[in-house]
């Protein structure tokens, strides 16, 4: 694996009023059901930060360390980048209460909800940024409860040297099949591991092929059963999991998305400029290469561009 991400190639174009307004560059890898690369573009072997696309693997690590949740929806929230809707926040509060904790135990920074409607509702209610509204609060609640279950100190649970984070790193590296090339600080303050896109896609394929009763299968089943908890109303990964049977999807910041379908294959994408609007049209193109068909793919194949309140163009895949 190379030491530095070299960047990608044109993956999507921005067309407004019939005029090519711009292009998004990036990298994409497509694996078949056996994990072999069947298509790729750009640099898919050098490390990138998958950001929140690492969360399903971290959730597996928490289960292996002793985390026990009676409601699979809570496990979906541990793997989520939630929109901060009322049902997300209420569930995080309940998880914390179950461990005798409150919002002050969370290390993630105070933020507004990720979802636009939830953000507007927060303002209407006279609220503002808070730790529990931050999209990673479910993951952090899971980390705290894991520390309690494993009898590890809660203090500093987010530090890379903490036994929790050491265990999560080992799990991620096992699933990806390669050592982390770097450890950074994610937006939520917890460690983020640098991995190749090929490794990331392979990890998602291993997740969806997890055997019954395994931690991998528990995380995947929870996410697929509760796609609205994994993200939120109208989110691409929520819509994909709701619309394609068996599909597992998780987005990450800076233009990352990883997807796998059991017995079909997996995809991982990094958009170089971090634009979220480019990743889903490219993903649709990749899934179609694997023979996946569904109405939701037709709906997500282009991202509309508006002008004067009317559609005047789109962001669409050129790969």
Short mmCIF file of C-alpha atoms in Angstrom, two decimals:
data_model
loop_
_atom_site.label_atom_id
_atom_site.label_comp_id
_atom_site.label_asym_id
_atom_site.label_seq_id
_atom_site.Cartn_x
_atom_site.Cartn_y
_atom_site.Cartn_z
CA UNK A 1 0.00 0.00 0.00
CA UNK A 2 1.35 3.43 -0.91
CA UNK A 3 2.11 5.96 1.77
CA UNK A 4 0.29 8.95 0.28
CA UNK A 5 -3.04 9.13 -1.49
CA UNK A 6 -2.31 10.26 -5.04
CA UNK A 7 -5.77 11.52 -5.87
CA UNK A 8 -8.30 10.36 -8.38
CA UNK A 9 -9.71 10.89 -11.82
CA UNK A 10 -12.89 12.63 -13.07
CA UNK A 11 -15.82 10.68 -11.65
CA UNK A 12 -18.74 13.12 -11.88
CA UNK A 13 -19.66 16.19 -13.84
CA UNK A 14 -21.74 19.23 -12.95
CA UNK A 15 -23.95 20.31 -15.83
CA UNK A 16 -26.03 23.49 -15.53
CA UNK A 17 -28.31 24.62 -18.34
CA UNK A 18 -26.48 22.29 -20.72
CA UNK A 19 -23.12 23.84 -19.79
CA UNK A 20 -20.34 21.84 -18.14
CA UNK A 21 -19.85 23.83 -14.96
CA UNK A 22 -17.33 21.59 -13.24
CA UNK A 23 -16.05 18.13 -12.43
CA UNK A 24 -15.48 16.11 -9.27
CA UNK A 25 -12.40 13.91 -9.16
CA UNK A 26 -12.00 10.89 -6.95
CA UNK A 27 -11.31 7.18 -6.65
CA UNK A 28 -13.61 4.16 -6.67
CA UNK A 29 -13.15 0.42 -6.33
CA UNK A 30 -15.66 -2.35 -7.07
CA UNK A 31 -15.24 -5.88 -5.69
CA UNK A 32 -17.11 -8.99 -6.68
CA UNK A 33 -18.67 -11.38 -4.17
CA UNK A 34 -15.31 -13.14 -3.69
CA UNK A 35 -13.49 -9.88 -2.97
CA UNK A 36 -11.67 -9.59 -6.29
CA UNK A 37 -11.35 -6.14 -7.89
CA UNK A 38 -13.55 -6.04 -10.98
CA UNK A 39 -13.37 -2.31 -11.67
CA UNK A 40 -11.53 0.70 -10.29
CA UNK A 41 -10.52 4.25 -11.04
CA UNK A 42 -8.01 6.52 -9.37
CA UNK A 43 -5.88 5.49 -6.40
CA UNK A 44 -7.57 2.64 -4.54
CA UNK A 45 -4.52 1.16 -2.78
CA UNK A 46 -3.14 4.16 -0.88
CA UNK A 47 -4.63 5.17 2.49
CA UNK A 48 -7.43 7.67 3.01
CA UNK A 49 -9.44 8.52 6.11
CA UNK A 50 -12.80 6.75 5.63
CA UNK A 51 -14.13 8.89 8.48
CA UNK A 52 -17.55 7.63 9.62
CA UNK A 53 -17.50 4.76 7.14
CA UNK A 54 -15.32 3.10 9.81
CA UNK A 55 -18.21 3.07 12.29
CA UNK A 56 -19.72 -0.34 11.45
CA UNK A 57 -16.32 -1.94 12.05
CA UNK A 58 -15.89 -0.03 15.30
CA UNK A 59 -19.32 -1.25 16.40
CA UNK A 60 -18.15 -4.82 15.80
CA UNK A 61 -15.16 -4.09 18.02
CA UNK A 62 -17.41 -2.81 20.78
CA UNK A 63 -19.50 -5.99 20.72
CA UNK A 64 -16.36 -8.10 20.85
CA UNK A 65 -15.20 -6.09 23.87
CA UNK A 66 -18.39 -6.88 25.77
CA UNK A 67 -20.98 -4.26 24.78
CA UNK A 68 -24.47 -5.70 25.20
CA UNK A 69 -27.54 -3.88 23.91
CA UNK A 70 -30.99 -5.42 24.19
CA UNK A 71 -32.46 -3.36 21.34
CA UNK A 72 -30.84 -3.76 17.88
CA UNK A 73 -31.90 -0.18 17.13
CA UNK A 74 -29.40 0.95 19.77
CA UNK A 75 -26.66 -0.96 17.96
CA UNK A 76 -27.63 0.76 14.71
CA UNK A 77 -27.22 4.07 16.53
CA UNK A 78 -23.73 3.10 17.68
CA UNK A 79 -22.80 2.72 13.98
CA UNK A 80 -24.68 5.85 12.93
CA UNK A 81 -23.99 9.36 11.75
CA UNK A 82 -27.43 10.40 12.88
CA UNK A 83 -29.33 13.49 11.77
CA UNK A 84 -30.19 14.60 15.29
CA UNK A 85 -33.90 13.99 14.87
CA UNK A 86 -35.99 13.59 18.01
CA UNK A 87 -36.00 9.79 17.84
CA UNK A 88 -32.20 9.77 17.55
CA UNK A 89 -31.65 12.06 20.51
CA UNK A 90 -34.15 10.27 22.74
CA UNK A 91 -32.44 6.96 22.06
CA UNK A 92 -28.97 8.33 22.87
CA UNK A 93 -30.30 9.74 26.14
CA UNK A 94 -31.82 6.38 27.04
CA UNK A 95 -28.56 4.57 26.28
CA UNK A 96 -26.65 6.94 28.54
CA UNK A 97 -29.23 6.60 31.31
CA UNK A 98 -28.86 2.84 31.12
CA UNK A 99 -25.23 3.27 32.11
CA UNK A 100 -25.95 5.85 34.79
CA UNK A 101 -24.51 8.57 32.56
CA UNK A 102 -25.67 11.81 31.04
CA UNK A 103 -24.65 14.06 28.15
CA UNK A 104 -21.70 15.47 30.10
CA UNK A 105 -19.92 12.11 29.76
CA UNK A 106 -19.75 12.46 25.97
CA UNK A 107 -16.45 13.72 24.55
CA UNK A 108 -17.86 14.60 21.12
CA UNK A 109 -18.05 18.39 20.64
CA UNK A 110 -21.29 20.42 20.88
CA UNK A 111 -22.81 20.75 17.44
CA UNK A 112 -26.13 21.37 15.73
CA UNK A 113 -27.98 18.42 14.19
CA UNK A 114 -26.69 17.12 10.89
CA UNK A 115 -30.19 17.05 9.42
CA UNK A 116 -31.54 20.34 8.08
CA UNK A 117 -35.06 19.85 9.47
CA UNK A 118 -33.75 18.84 12.89
CA UNK A 119 -31.43 21.83 12.87
CA UNK A 120 -34.32 24.17 12.10
CA UNK A 121 -36.41 22.57 14.85
CA UNK A 122 -33.57 23.09 17.32
CA UNK A 123 -33.49 26.79 16.51
CA UNK A 124 -37.29 27.06 16.71
CA UNK A 125 -37.19 25.51 20.18
CA UNK A 126 -34.59 28.04 21.29
CA UNK A 127 -31.82 25.47 21.44
CA UNK A 128 -28.30 25.44 20.12
CA UNK A 129 -25.29 23.18 19.71
CA UNK A 130 -24.96 20.33 22.19
CA UNK A 131 -22.96 17.14 22.50
CA UNK A 132 -25.96 14.87 22.22
CA UNK A 133 -27.04 16.52 18.94
CA UNK A 134 -23.63 15.80 17.37
CA UNK A 135 -24.00 13.08 14.74
CA UNK A 136 -21.50 10.77 16.48
CA UNK A 137 -23.15 10.86 19.92
CA UNK A 138 -24.50 7.33 19.45
CA UNK A 139 -21.02 6.00 18.77
CA UNK A 140 -19.65 7.81 21.81
CA UNK A 141 -22.47 6.46 23.99
CA UNK A 142 -21.59 2.99 22.76
CA UNK A 143 -17.93 3.57 23.59
CA UNK A 144 -18.81 4.62 27.12
CA UNK A 145 -21.03 1.60 27.69
CA UNK A 146 -18.32 -0.66 26.25
CA UNK A 147 -15.83 0.69 28.77
CA UNK A 148 -18.27 -0.10 31.57
CA UNK A 149 -18.86 -3.61 30.24
CA UNK A 150 -15.14 -4.33 29.93
CA UNK A 151 -14.30 -2.70 33.26
CA UNK A 152 -12.09 -0.14 31.56
CA UNK A 153 -11.82 3.45 32.83
CA UNK A 154 -14.28 5.85 31.23
CA UNK A 155 -11.79 8.70 31.58
CA UNK A 156 -10.00 9.37 28.30
CA UNK A 157 -12.00 6.73 26.42
CA UNK A 158 -11.36 8.63 23.18
CA UNK A 159 -7.56 8.61 23.45
CA UNK A 160 -5.72 6.33 20.96
CA UNK A 161 -3.80 4.64 23.78
CA UNK A 162 -6.94 3.77 25.77
CA UNK A 163 -7.64 0.01 25.80
CA UNK A 164 -10.98 0.62 24.12
CA UNK A 165 -9.40 2.36 21.15
CA UNK A 166 -6.62 -0.21 20.98
CA UNK A 167 -9.23 -2.94 20.75
CA UNK A 168 -11.26 -1.10 18.12
CA UNK A 169 -8.15 -0.55 16.04
CA UNK A 170 -7.33 -4.26 16.15
CA UNK A 171 -10.85 -5.13 14.99
CA UNK A 172 -10.81 -2.60 12.14
CA UNK A 173 -7.40 -3.78 10.94
CA UNK A 174 -8.56 -7.41 11.05
CA UNK A 175 -11.68 -6.70 9.00
CA UNK A 176 -9.85 -4.51 6.50
CA UNK A 177 -6.95 -6.94 6.18
CA UNK A 178 -4.25 -4.30 6.44
CA UNK A 179 -2.61 -2.20 9.17
CA UNK A 180 -3.79 1.37 9.60
CA UNK A 181 -1.39 3.67 7.77
CA UNK A 182 -2.07 6.57 10.13
CA UNK A 183 -4.20 7.52 13.12
CA UNK A 184 -5.89 10.92 13.09
CA UNK A 185 -8.46 12.79 15.14
CA UNK A 186 -11.94 12.51 13.66
CA UNK A 187 -14.44 15.35 13.79
CA UNK A 188 -15.96 13.84 16.93
CA UNK A 189 -12.61 13.69 18.73
CA UNK A 190 -12.21 9.90 18.56
CA UNK A 191 -9.44 8.25 16.52
CA UNK A 192 -9.87 7.73 12.79
CA UNK A 193 -7.74 5.15 10.98
CA UNK A 194 -6.30 5.60 7.48
CA UNK A 195 -7.11 2.67 5.18
CA UNK A 196 -7.17 1.94 1.46
CA UNK A 197 -10.43 2.01 -0.46
CA UNK A 198 -9.82 -1.59 -1.49
CA UNK A 199 -9.43 -2.58 2.15
CA UNK A 200 -12.54 -0.63 3.11
CA UNK A 201 -14.66 -2.32 0.44
CA UNK A 202 -13.30 -5.71 1.50
CA UNK A 203 -14.21 -5.02 5.12
CA UNK A 204 -17.80 -4.20 4.18
CA UNK A 205 -17.96 -7.41 2.17
CA UNK A 206 -16.76 -9.35 5.22
CA UNK A 207 -19.40 -7.63 7.33
CA UNK A 208 -22.32 -8.64 5.10
CA UNK A 209 -20.95 -12.19 4.86
CA UNK A 210 -20.70 -12.50 8.64
CA UNK A 211 -22.03 -15.76 10.02
CA UNK A 212 -25.19 -15.97 12.10
CA UNK A 213 -24.48 -15.13 15.72
CA UNK A 214 -21.29 -13.19 14.96
CA UNK A 215 -20.68 -9.58 15.97
CA UNK A 216 -20.39 -8.71 12.29
CA UNK A 217 -23.81 -10.12 11.53
CA UNK A 218 -25.35 -8.37 14.55
CA UNK A 219 -24.13 -4.95 13.40
CA UNK A 220 -25.16 -5.49 9.79
CA UNK A 221 -28.61 -6.80 10.72
CA UNK A 222 -29.19 -3.87 13.08
CA UNK A 223 -28.21 -1.28 10.47
CA UNK A 224 -30.29 -2.86 7.72
CA UNK A 225 -33.30 -3.21 10.00
CA UNK A 226 -33.09 0.42 11.13
CA UNK A 227 -31.75 2.48 8.22
CA UNK A 228 -33.50 5.62 9.48
CA UNK A 229 -31.40 5.44 12.65
CA UNK A 230 -28.11 4.99 10.76
CA UNK A 231 -28.56 8.42 9.18
CA UNK A 232 -31.98 10.05 8.98
CA UNK A 233 -34.92 11.20 6.91
CA UNK A 234 -33.93 11.54 3.25
CA UNK A 235 -30.29 10.51 3.73
CA UNK A 236 -28.67 8.59 0.88
CA UNK A 237 -27.46 5.65 2.98
CA UNK A 238 -30.85 5.40 4.69
CA UNK A 239 -32.62 5.35 1.32
CA UNK A 240 -30.19 2.83 -0.15
CA UNK A 241 -30.63 0.34 2.70
CA UNK A 242 -34.40 0.76 2.64
CA UNK A 243 -34.56 0.36 -1.12
CA UNK A 244 -32.10 -2.45 -1.92
CA UNK A 245 -32.67 -5.73 -0.04
CA UNK A 246 -29.60 -6.83 1.91
CA UNK A 247 -27.54 -3.76 1.11
CA UNK A 248 -25.29 -2.25 3.80
CA UNK A 249 -24.24 1.38 3.34
CA UNK A 250 -22.36 3.93 5.39
CA UNK A 251 -21.19 7.38 4.36
CA UNK A 252 -18.21 9.23 5.73
CA UNK A 253 -17.18 12.85 5.70
CA UNK A 254 -15.04 14.24 2.88
CA UNK A 255 -16.89 12.42 0.13
CA UNK A 256 -16.59 8.80 1.32
CA UNK A 257 -19.15 6.03 1.02
CA UNK A 258 -18.85 2.25 1.36
CA UNK A 259 -21.51 -0.27 0.35
CA UNK A 260 -21.80 -4.05 0.19
CA UNK A 261 -24.47 -6.48 -0.97
CA UNK A 262 -24.17 -10.12 0.14
CA UNK A 263 -23.27 -12.58 -2.62
CA UNK A 264 -22.93 -9.63 -5.03
CA UNK A 265 -19.99 -7.40 -4.12
CA UNK A 266 -18.86 -4.16 -2.54
CA UNK A 267 -17.94 -0.58 -3.46
CA UNK A 268 -15.86 2.12 -1.78
CA UNK A 269 -15.58 5.71 -3.03
CA UNK A 270 -13.58 8.79 -2.09
CA UNK A 271 -14.39 12.14 -3.73
CA UNK A 272 -11.24 14.21 -3.60
CA UNK A 273 -12.82 17.60 -2.92
CA UNK A 274 -15.05 16.11 -0.22
CA UNK A 275 -18.29 16.88 -2.07
CA UNK A 276 -21.08 14.63 -0.83
CA UNK A 277 -23.18 15.40 -3.90
CA UNK A 278 -20.81 13.50 -6.19
CA UNK A 279 -20.47 10.22 -4.33
CA UNK A 280 -23.97 8.78 -4.75
CA UNK A 281 -24.26 9.13 -8.55
CA UNK A 282 -20.88 7.39 -8.85
CA UNK A 283 -22.04 4.71 -6.41
CA UNK A 284 -25.13 4.07 -8.52
CA UNK A 285 -22.90 3.55 -11.55
CA UNK A 286 -20.73 1.14 -9.58
CA UNK A 287 -23.67 -0.87 -8.25
CA UNK A 288 -25.08 -1.18 -11.76
CA UNK A 289 -21.75 -2.68 -12.84
CA UNK A 290 -22.44 -5.39 -10.25
CA UNK A 291 -25.90 -5.99 -11.69
CA UNK A 292 -27.80 -4.38 -8.83
CA UNK A 293 -31.16 -2.94 -9.88
CA UNK A 294 -33.69 -1.05 -7.77
CA UNK A 295 -35.96 1.94 -8.09
CA UNK A 296 -33.96 3.86 -5.52
CA UNK A 297 -30.89 3.69 -7.76
CA UNK A 298 -32.82 5.43 -10.52
CA UNK A 299 -33.86 8.09 -8.00
CA UNK A 300 -30.28 8.67 -6.83
CA UNK A 301 -28.50 8.44 -10.18
CA UNK A 302 -28.42 12.23 -10.51
CA UNK A 303 -28.37 15.07 -7.99
CA UNK A 304 -30.58 17.90 -9.28
CA UNK A 305 -29.25 21.44 -9.68
CA UNK A 306 -31.73 24.29 -9.39
CA UNK A 307 -31.90 27.80 -10.69
CA UNK A 308 -34.71 30.22 -9.90
CA UNK A 309 -36.52 27.44 -8.09
CA UNK A 310 -36.57 25.09 -11.08
CA UNK A 311 -34.33 22.17 -12.06
CA UNK A 312 -31.75 23.35 -14.56
CA UNK A 313 -29.14 20.62 -14.44
CA UNK A 314 -27.60 17.79 -12.46
CA UNK A 315 -24.52 16.24 -10.95
CA UNK A 316 -24.06 12.87 -12.67
CA UNK A 317 -21.49 10.13 -12.93
CA UNK A 318 -19.10 10.07 -15.87
CA UNK A 319 -17.49 6.79 -14.75
#
